[in-house]
Coordinates of C-alpha atoms and ligand atoms in Angstrom, one line a residue:
Chain A
M1 CA -15.1 3.1 23.6
K2 CA -11.4 4.0 23.6
L3 CA -9.0 2.4 21.1
S4 CA -5.2 2.6 20.7
Y5 CA -4.2 4.4 17.6
Y6 CA -1.0 4.2 15.5
P7 CA -0.7 7.2 13.2
G8 CA 2.5 6.8 11.2
C9 CA 4.7 9.5 9.6
T10 CA 2.6 10.6 6.6
L11 CA -0.6 11.2 8.6
K12 CA 1.2 13.8 10.7
T13 CA 2.2 15.9 7.6
K14 CA 1.0 15.4 4.1
A15 CA -2.1 13.4 5.1
K16 CA -3.2 15.5 8.0
N17 CA -6.5 15.6 6.2
A18 CA -6.9 11.9 6.6
E19 CA -6.0 11.9 10.2
D20 CA -8.0 14.8 11.5
S21 CA -11.1 13.9 9.7
A22 CA -10.9 10.3 10.9
I23 CA -10.3 11.2 14.6
A24 CA -13.1 13.7 14.6
S25 CA -15.5 11.3 12.8
L26 CA -14.8 8.5 15.2
A27 CA -15.3 10.8 18.2
A28 CA -18.7 11.7 16.7
L29 CA -19.4 8.0 16.5
G30 CA -18.5 7.5 20.2
I31 CA -14.9 6.1 19.8
E32 CA -11.9 7.9 21.2
L33 CA -8.6 7.2 19.4
A34 CA -5.7 7.3 21.9
E35 CA -2.5 7.9 20.1
L36 CA 0.4 5.6 21.1
P37 CA 3.2 7.2 23.1
R38 CA 6.7 6.9 21.5
W39 CA 5.6 5.3 18.3
N40 CA 8.2 5.0 15.5
C41 CA 8.0 4.7 11.7
C42 CA 6.6 1.2 10.8
G43 CA 9.2 0.9 8.0
T44 CA 6.5 1.7 5.4
V45 CA 7.0 -1.4 3.1
Y46 CA 6.9 -4.8 4.6
S47 CA 10.0 -6.8 3.9
F48 CA 9.3 -9.9 1.9
A49 CA 12.7 -11.5 2.6
G50 CA 12.9 -14.6 4.7
D51 CA 16.2 -13.6 6.3
E52 CA 15.6 -10.0 7.3
E53 CA 14.3 -10.0 10.9
L54 CA 16.0 -6.7 11.3
H55 CA 13.3 -5.1 9.2
Q56 CA 10.6 -6.4 11.5
L57 CA 12.0 -4.6 14.5
A58 CA 10.3 -1.3 13.7
P59 CA 6.8 -2.7 13.4
V60 CA 7.1 -5.1 16.3
R61 CA 8.4 -2.3 18.5
N62 CA 5.2 -0.4 17.8
L63 CA 3.1 -3.5 18.8
I64 CA 5.0 -3.6 22.0
R65 CA 4.1 0.1 22.6
V66 CA 0.4 -1.0 22.2
K67 CA 0.9 -3.8 24.8
E68 CA 2.4 -1.3 27.2
T69 CA -0.7 0.8 27.2
G70 CA -2.6 -2.3 28.3
S71 CA -4.4 -2.7 25.0
D72 CA -4.7 -5.7 22.8
K73 CA -5.8 -3.9 19.6
V74 CA -4.4 -1.0 17.6
V75 CA -6.2 1.0 14.9
T76 CA -4.4 2.3 11.8
I77 CA -5.6 4.8 9.3
C78 CA -2.8 4.7 6.7
S79 CA -3.1 1.6 4.5
F80 CA 0.6 1.0 4.4
C81 CA 1.0 1.2 8.2
Y82 CA -1.9 -1.3 8.4
N83 CA -0.2 -3.7 6.0
T84 CA 3.2 -3.5 7.6
L85 CA 2.1 -3.8 11.2
K86 CA -0.4 -6.6 10.5
R87 CA 2.1 -8.6 8.5
A88 CA 4.8 -8.2 11.1
D89 CA 2.4 -9.5 13.7
L90 CA 1.4 -12.5 11.6
L91 CA 5.0 -13.3 10.8
V92 CA 6.2 -13.5 14.4
T93 CA 2.9 -15.1 15.6
N94 CA 3.4 -17.9 13.0
N95 CA 7.1 -18.2 13.6
P96 CA 8.0 -18.6 17.3
E97 CA 11.7 -18.8 16.4
K98 CA 11.6 -15.4 14.7
M99 CA 9.6 -14.0 17.5
H100 CA 12.3 -15.3 19.9
T101 CA 15.1 -13.8 17.8
I102 CA 13.4 -10.4 17.7
N103 CA 12.5 -10.4 21.4
T104 CA 16.1 -11.3 22.3
F105 CA 17.5 -8.6 20.1
M106 CA 15.3 -5.9 21.7
E107 CA 16.1 -7.0 25.2
E108 CA 15.4 -3.5 26.6
E109 CA 11.7 -4.0 25.6
I110 CA 9.1 -6.3 27.1
D111 CA 8.5 -9.4 25.0
Y112 CA 6.1 -9.4 22.1
E113 CA 3.9 -12.5 22.2
G114 CA 1.6 -12.0 19.2
D115 CA -1.0 -10.5 21.5
V116 CA -2.0 -7.3 19.6
E117 CA -4.6 -7.3 16.9
V118 CA -4.0 -4.8 14.1
V119 CA -7.1 -3.3 12.5
H120 CA -7.7 -0.7 9.9
L121 CA -10.2 2.2 10.5
L122 CA -12.6 0.8 7.8
E123 CA -12.8 -2.4 9.9
V124 CA -13.6 -0.4 13.0
L125 CA -16.4 1.3 11.1
R126 CA -17.8 -2.0 9.7
D127 CA -17.3 -4.3 12.7
D128 CA -17.4 -2.1 15.8
I129 CA -19.9 0.5 14.7
G130 CA -21.8 -1.0 11.8
W131 CA -23.2 0.6 8.6
E132 CA -26.7 1.0 10.0
S133 CA -25.5 2.9 13.1
I134 CA -23.4 5.2 10.9
T135 CA -26.4 5.9 8.6
E136 CA -28.4 6.9 11.7
K137 CA -25.8 9.5 12.6
V138 CA -25.7 11.1 9.1
Q139 CA -26.6 14.8 9.1
V140 CA -25.7 15.6 5.5
P141 CA -26.4 12.7 3.2
L142 CA -24.0 12.6 0.3
T143 CA -27.0 12.5 -2.1
G144 CA -26.1 12.8 -5.8
L145 CA -22.4 12.4 -5.2
K146 CA -21.0 9.7 -7.5
V147 CA -17.9 8.2 -5.9
A148 CA -15.5 5.5 -7.1
P149 CA -13.9 3.6 -4.2
Y150 CA -10.3 2.9 -4.9
Y151 CA -8.6 0.3 -2.7
G152 CA -5.1 0.0 -4.1
C153 CA -2.9 -2.8 -2.8
T154 CA -2.1 -2.7 0.9
L155 CA -5.6 -3.2 2.4
L156 CA -6.2 -6.3 0.3
R157 CA -2.9 -8.1 -0.4
P158 CA -1.7 -10.6 0.6
Q159 CA -4.8 -12.6 1.3
D160 CA -4.1 -13.3 4.9
I161 CA -4.3 -9.6 5.9
A162 CA -7.1 -8.6 3.5
I163 CA -9.8 -6.5 5.2
D164 CA -12.3 -7.7 2.6
D165 CA -12.6 -9.9 -0.5
V166 CA -9.2 -9.7 -2.4
E167 CA -10.7 -9.3 -5.9
R168 CA -14.1 -7.8 -5.2
P169 CA -14.0 -5.7 -2.1
T170 CA -17.1 -3.7 -1.0
I171 CA -16.1 -2.3 2.4
M172 CA -15.4 1.2 1.3
G173 CA -18.4 1.3 -1.1
D174 CA -20.6 0.0 1.8
L175 CA -19.4 2.9 4.0
L176 CA -20.1 5.4 1.3
K177 CA -23.4 3.9 0.5
A178 CA -24.3 4.2 4.2
L179 CA -23.4 7.9 3.9
G180 CA -25.9 8.3 1.0
A181 CA -23.4 8.4 -1.9
D182 CA -23.8 6.6 -5.3
I183 CA -21.1 4.0 -5.8
V184 CA -19.3 3.8 -9.1
D185 CA -17.7 0.4 -9.7
F186 CA -14.6 0.6 -11.9
P187 CA -12.2 -2.1 -13.1
Y188 CA -9.1 -0.4 -11.6
A189 CA -10.4 -0.3 -8.0
T190 CA -7.8 -2.9 -6.7
E191 CA -5.0 -2.1 -9.1
C192 CA -1.7 -0.7 -8.1
C193 CA -1.0 3.0 -8.6
G194 CA 2.7 2.4 -9.1
S195 CA 3.5 2.9 -5.5
Y196 CA 7.1 3.8 -4.5
Q197 CA 8.1 3.7 -8.1
I198 CA 7.3 7.4 -8.0
I199 CA 10.9 8.0 -6.8
S200 CA 12.6 6.2 -9.5
N201 CA 10.2 5.8 -12.5
P202 CA 7.7 8.7 -12.2
D203 CA 6.7 8.4 -15.9
F204 CA 5.5 4.9 -15.3
V205 CA 3.5 6.1 -12.4
S206 CA 2.0 8.7 -14.7
Q207 CA 0.9 5.9 -16.9
R208 CA -0.7 4.0 -14.0
A209 CA -2.4 7.2 -12.8
W210 CA -3.8 7.9 -16.2
D211 CA -5.2 4.3 -16.6
I212 CA -6.9 4.5 -13.2
L213 CA -8.2 8.1 -13.3
S214 CA -9.4 7.9 -16.9
S215 CA -11.3 4.7 -16.1
A216 CA -13.1 6.4 -13.2
V217 CA -13.9 9.4 -15.4
R218 CA -15.3 7.1 -18.2
R219 CA -17.5 5.5 -15.5
K220 CA -18.8 9.0 -14.8
A221 CA -17.5 9.2 -11.2
D222 CA -17.4 12.7 -9.6
A223 CA -14.5 11.8 -7.3
I224 CA -12.3 8.9 -6.4
V225 CA -12.3 7.9 -2.7
L226 CA -9.4 6.1 -1.1
S227 CA -7.5 5.3 2.1
C228 CA -3.8 5.3 1.2
P229 CA -1.6 8.5 1.3
L230 CA 0.7 7.1 -1.4
C231 CA -2.2 6.4 -3.8
D232 CA -3.5 9.9 -2.9
A233 CA -0.1 11.5 -3.9
N234 CA 0.3 9.4 -7.0
L235 CA -3.2 9.9 -8.3
G236 CA -3.4 13.5 -7.1
Q237 CA 0.0 15.1 -8.0
K238 CA 0.0 13.6 -11.5
Q239 CA -3.2 15.3 -12.6
K240 CA -1.6 18.6 -13.7
E241 CA 0.8 16.8 -16.0
L242 CA -2.0 14.5 -17.3
M243 CA -4.2 17.5 -18.1
H244 CA -1.3 18.6 -20.4
T245 CA -0.7 15.3 -22.1
H246 CA -4.5 14.5 -22.4
S247 CA -6.3 17.7 -23.3
E248 CA -9.7 16.1 -22.8
F249 CA -8.9 15.3 -19.1
K250 CA -10.3 17.9 -16.8
G251 CA -9.1 16.4 -13.5
I252 CA -11.0 14.5 -10.8
P253 CA -10.9 15.2 -7.1
I254 CA -9.5 12.5 -4.8
L255 CA -10.8 12.3 -1.3
Y256 CA -10.0 10.2 1.8
F257 CA -13.1 8.2 2.9
S258 CA -12.7 9.8 6.3
Q259 CA -13.2 13.3 4.8
L260 CA -16.5 12.3 3.3
L261 CA -17.5 10.6 6.6
A262 CA -16.8 13.8 8.5
L263 CA -18.8 15.9 6.1
A264 CA -21.7 13.5 6.2
L265 CA -21.7 13.4 10.0
G266 CA -22.1 17.2 9.8
L267 CA -18.7 18.0 11.3
D268 CA -16.9 21.3 10.9
P269 CA -15.2 21.1 7.4
E270 CA -12.1 22.4 9.0
V271 CA -11.3 18.9 10.2
C272 CA -11.2 17.8 6.5
H273 CA -8.2 20.1 5.6
F274 CA -9.3 20.3 2.0
E275 CA -6.4 22.6 1.4
L276 CA -4.2 19.5 1.5
N277 CA -6.0 17.7 -1.2
Y278 CA -4.1 17.8 -4.5
V279 CA -7.2 18.6 -6.5
D280 CA -9.5 21.0 -4.7
P281 CA -12.7 19.0 -4.0
Q282 CA -14.6 22.1 -2.6
P283 CA -16.2 23.2 -5.9
L284 CA -17.6 19.7 -6.5
L285 CA -18.9 19.4 -2.9
E286 CA -20.4 22.9 -3.1
S287 CA -22.1 22.0 -6.4
K288 CA -23.7 19.0 -4.6
E289 CA -24.7 21.3 -1.7
L290 CA -22.6 19.2 0.8
F291 CA -20.3 22.0 1.7
R292 CA -20.4 25.7 2.3
H293 CA -17.5 28.1 2.9
Chain B
M1 CA 15.4 -14.8 -26.7
R2 CA 18.4 -17.2 -27.0
T3 CA 19.4 -18.8 -23.8
V4 CA 22.0 -21.4 -22.9
I5 CA 21.0 -23.8 -20.2
S6 CA 23.6 -25.8 -18.4
T7 CA 23.8 -27.9 -15.2
E8 CA 26.2 -25.4 -13.9
T9 CA 23.5 -22.7 -13.8
L10 CA 20.7 -25.1 -12.9
Y11 CA 22.4 -26.2 -9.7
S12 CA 24.1 -22.9 -9.0
D13 CA 24.3 -21.1 -5.6
F14 CA 22.2 -18.4 -7.2
V15 CA 19.1 -20.6 -7.4
K16 CA 19.6 -21.7 -3.8
K17 CA 20.0 -18.1 -2.7
V18 CA 16.8 -17.0 -4.5
E19 CA 14.9 -19.9 -2.9
A20 CA 16.4 -19.2 0.6
I21 CA 15.6 -15.5 0.6
S22 CA 12.2 -15.8 -1.0
E23 CA 11.2 -19.0 0.9
Q24 CA 9.7 -20.2 -2.4
T25 CA 10.2 -23.4 -4.4
L26 CA 11.0 -22.1 -7.9
P27 CA 10.1 -25.4 -9.8
S28 CA 6.5 -25.0 -8.5
C29 CA 5.9 -22.5 -11.3
Y30 CA 4.5 -24.1 -14.4
Q31 CA 4.6 -21.0 -16.6
C32 CA 0.9 -20.4 -17.0
G33 CA 1.5 -16.6 -17.3
K34 CA -1.3 -15.5 -15.0
C35 CA 1.2 -13.4 -13.0
S36 CA 2.2 -11.4 -16.1
A37 CA -1.4 -11.2 -17.3
G38 CA -2.4 -9.2 -14.2
C39 CA 0.9 -7.3 -13.5
P40 CA 0.1 -3.6 -13.4
M41 CA 3.7 -2.6 -14.3
C42 CA 4.4 -5.1 -17.1
F43 CA 3.9 -2.4 -19.7
A44 CA 7.3 -1.0 -18.6
M45 CA 9.2 -4.3 -18.2
D46 CA 11.8 -5.7 -20.5
L47 CA 10.9 -9.2 -19.5
L48 CA 7.6 -10.3 -18.0
P49 CA 7.3 -11.6 -14.4
N50 CA 6.7 -15.2 -15.6
Q51 CA 9.9 -15.0 -17.8
I52 CA 11.8 -13.8 -14.8
I53 CA 10.8 -16.8 -12.7
R54 CA 11.6 -19.1 -15.6
L55 CA 15.1 -17.6 -15.8
A56 CA 15.4 -18.0 -12.0
Q57 CA 14.5 -21.7 -12.2
L58 CA 17.2 -22.1 -14.8
G59 CA 19.7 -20.1 -12.8
L60 CA 20.3 -17.6 -15.5
E61 CA 21.2 -14.7 -13.3
D62 CA 22.8 -12.6 -16.0
D63 CA 19.7 -12.5 -18.1
I64 CA 17.7 -11.4 -15.0
T65 CA 20.2 -8.7 -14.1
K66 CA 20.2 -7.3 -17.6
A67 CA 16.4 -6.8 -17.6
N68 CA 14.8 -3.9 -15.8
T69 CA 11.9 -6.1 -14.5
I70 CA 12.8 -6.5 -10.8
W71 CA 13.3 -2.8 -10.5
I72 CA 10.0 -1.9 -12.1
C73 CA 8.0 -4.2 -10.0
A74 CA 6.0 -2.2 -7.5
S75 CA 5.5 -5.0 -4.9
C76 CA 1.8 -4.9 -5.4
I77 CA 1.4 -8.7 -4.7
T78 CA -1.2 -9.1 -7.4
C79 CA 0.8 -11.9 -9.0
S80 CA 1.1 -13.7 -5.7
V81 CA -2.6 -13.8 -4.8
R82 CA -3.5 -15.1 -8.3
C83 CA -0.8 -17.7 -8.9
P84 CA -2.6 -21.1 -9.3
R85 CA 0.6 -22.8 -8.0
G86 CA 0.8 -20.8 -4.9
V87 CA 4.1 -19.2 -5.9
D88 CA 4.6 -15.9 -4.0
L89 CA 6.2 -14.2 -7.0
A90 CA 6.4 -10.8 -5.2
R91 CA 8.8 -12.5 -2.8
V92 CA 10.9 -14.0 -5.6
M93 CA 11.2 -10.5 -7.1
E94 CA 12.3 -9.2 -3.7
A95 CA 14.9 -11.9 -3.4
L96 CA 16.3 -11.0 -6.8
R97 CA 16.4 -7.4 -5.9
L98 CA 18.2 -8.1 -2.6
I99 CA 20.8 -10.3 -4.3
T100 CA 21.9 -7.1 -6.1
S101 CA 21.2 -4.6 -3.3
R102 CA 23.2 -6.6 -0.9
K103 CA 26.3 -5.9 -3.0
N104 CA 25.7 -2.3 -2.1
I105 CA 24.3 -1.3 -5.4
D106 CA 21.6 1.4 -5.4
Q107 CA 18.9 1.9 -8.0
V108 CA 18.2 5.5 -7.0
Q109 CA 20.9 8.0 -6.2
I110 CA 19.4 9.8 -3.2
P111 CA 21.6 13.0 -3.5
E112 CA 20.4 13.4 -7.1
I113 CA 16.7 13.7 -6.2
P114 CA 15.6 17.3 -6.7
K115 CA 14.8 19.3 -3.5
E116 CA 11.3 20.1 -4.9
T117 CA 10.6 16.4 -5.4
I118 CA 11.6 15.7 -1.8
A119 CA 9.3 18.5 -0.6
E120 CA 6.4 17.2 -2.7
L121 CA 6.5 13.5 -1.9
P122 CA 4.9 12.1 1.1
Q123 CA 7.2 10.3 3.6
L124 CA 6.0 6.9 2.8
A125 CA 6.9 7.3 -0.9
M126 CA 10.5 8.0 0.1
V127 CA 11.0 5.5 2.9
G128 CA 9.2 2.8 0.8
G129 CA 11.2 3.6 -2.3
F130 CA 14.6 3.7 -0.5
R131 CA 13.9 0.4 1.2
K132 CA 13.0 -1.4 -2.0
L133 CA 15.5 0.2 -4.3
T134 CA 18.6 0.9 -2.3
A135 CA 21.1 -1.2 -0.3
Ligands
SF4_301 S1 1.1 -17.4 -12.1 FE1 2.5 -18.8 -10.9 S2 2.6 -20.7 -12.0 FE2 1.8 -19.1 -13.4 S3 3.6 -18.3 -14.5 FE3 3.3 -17.0 -12.7 S4 4.5 -17.8 -11.1 FE4 4.4 -19.4 -12.7
SF4_302 S1 4.3 -7.7 -7.3 FE1 5.6 -6.9 -9.0 S2 5.7 -8.5 -10.5 FE2 4.0 -9.0 -9.1 S3 2.2 -8.1 -10.2 FE3 3.0 -6.5 -8.7 S4 4.4 -5.3 -10.0 FE4 4.0 -7.2 -11.1

């Protein structure tokens, strides 16, 4: 099966570890991701304003790119891109007037008609492949690895774009269970990491990071697993500082779910680019005999 | 907090603007406080999210502007999915931010961000932050 794929900006740089491990894993599971030609930034944050059609141009233009390839579905890996593209599609689909305004404004493009389904990689794994088929392909079960799935905001809110239950999601835990890991439930799994406040109020993000990380540690998780590159940066980059301010804190690796998927499928660890993880997960993975240099 | 309520503020353009940009009906809020109870950023806010919407109902723009709340909000949408009255408070916060931003007032001064910070941060942190916090 071949699916259209929208990468977004961060996956091409800081989160190359998320992208490469995801593409390689899907290939091993029989799905080829075809990157869209001429994609542009989705705008990152969806505009909540009722009078800002201008901010919907970037995401809608990407959906037009999908249409041009003859596809009616696009896969995203970054949680923010998922949220922004999915919400833009819903907005124009439910508002023919806004759709018309946007199409008229972009007269150089073909018209968007709400005909592209935006999905997140986790949904592809659950709905197109299925947990059982994934388990069958596991070469290196993640036995003994205690992971805390952390969902953050953009995969779950608002309700109409949620990939799972808004308050009690299990999708990432189900995947990790299928890979053989032990799941650690923790109360901060769906709480915000502070998001873009990192650029204006980094100290408040430190506080958020501490609440989330220390909760996972108290629950005895070996690692936190997530999907969002902004959560990854906020929870990862803050750890050095938090080890200073909280001497009992020894740090906790943060991994993309796709990195663990690639490892469990027995793929070359090169595709995981562990060098890009803010806290090196290799000693942990080695101690569980899941990884060798 | 002492507040003076008048028909002038109650029926002001400000209230209409907030309702128009947010596409929300402000009087729907009955002040249960559930939004504030679950807000992950409220520890850093001068006024709680439910206090902000109350002030918006009353048209007390100055009190809202004086508080840091709308600029601390991280647009996480937790308040919106939990509100028993179906108020999308994240959108009200955005409308309130835009009323200031559209006057060309920025909350972050981009040239002042240290080079190292720019090198460290992923693109989506910067694009997202600039879109929410600058004009
Ligand atoms: S949860 Fe809704 S009704 Fe309750 S105070 Fe907040 S906005 Fe008002
Ligand atoms: S959207 Fe803003 S006000 Fe609402 S819960 Fe999140 S941070 Fe708090």
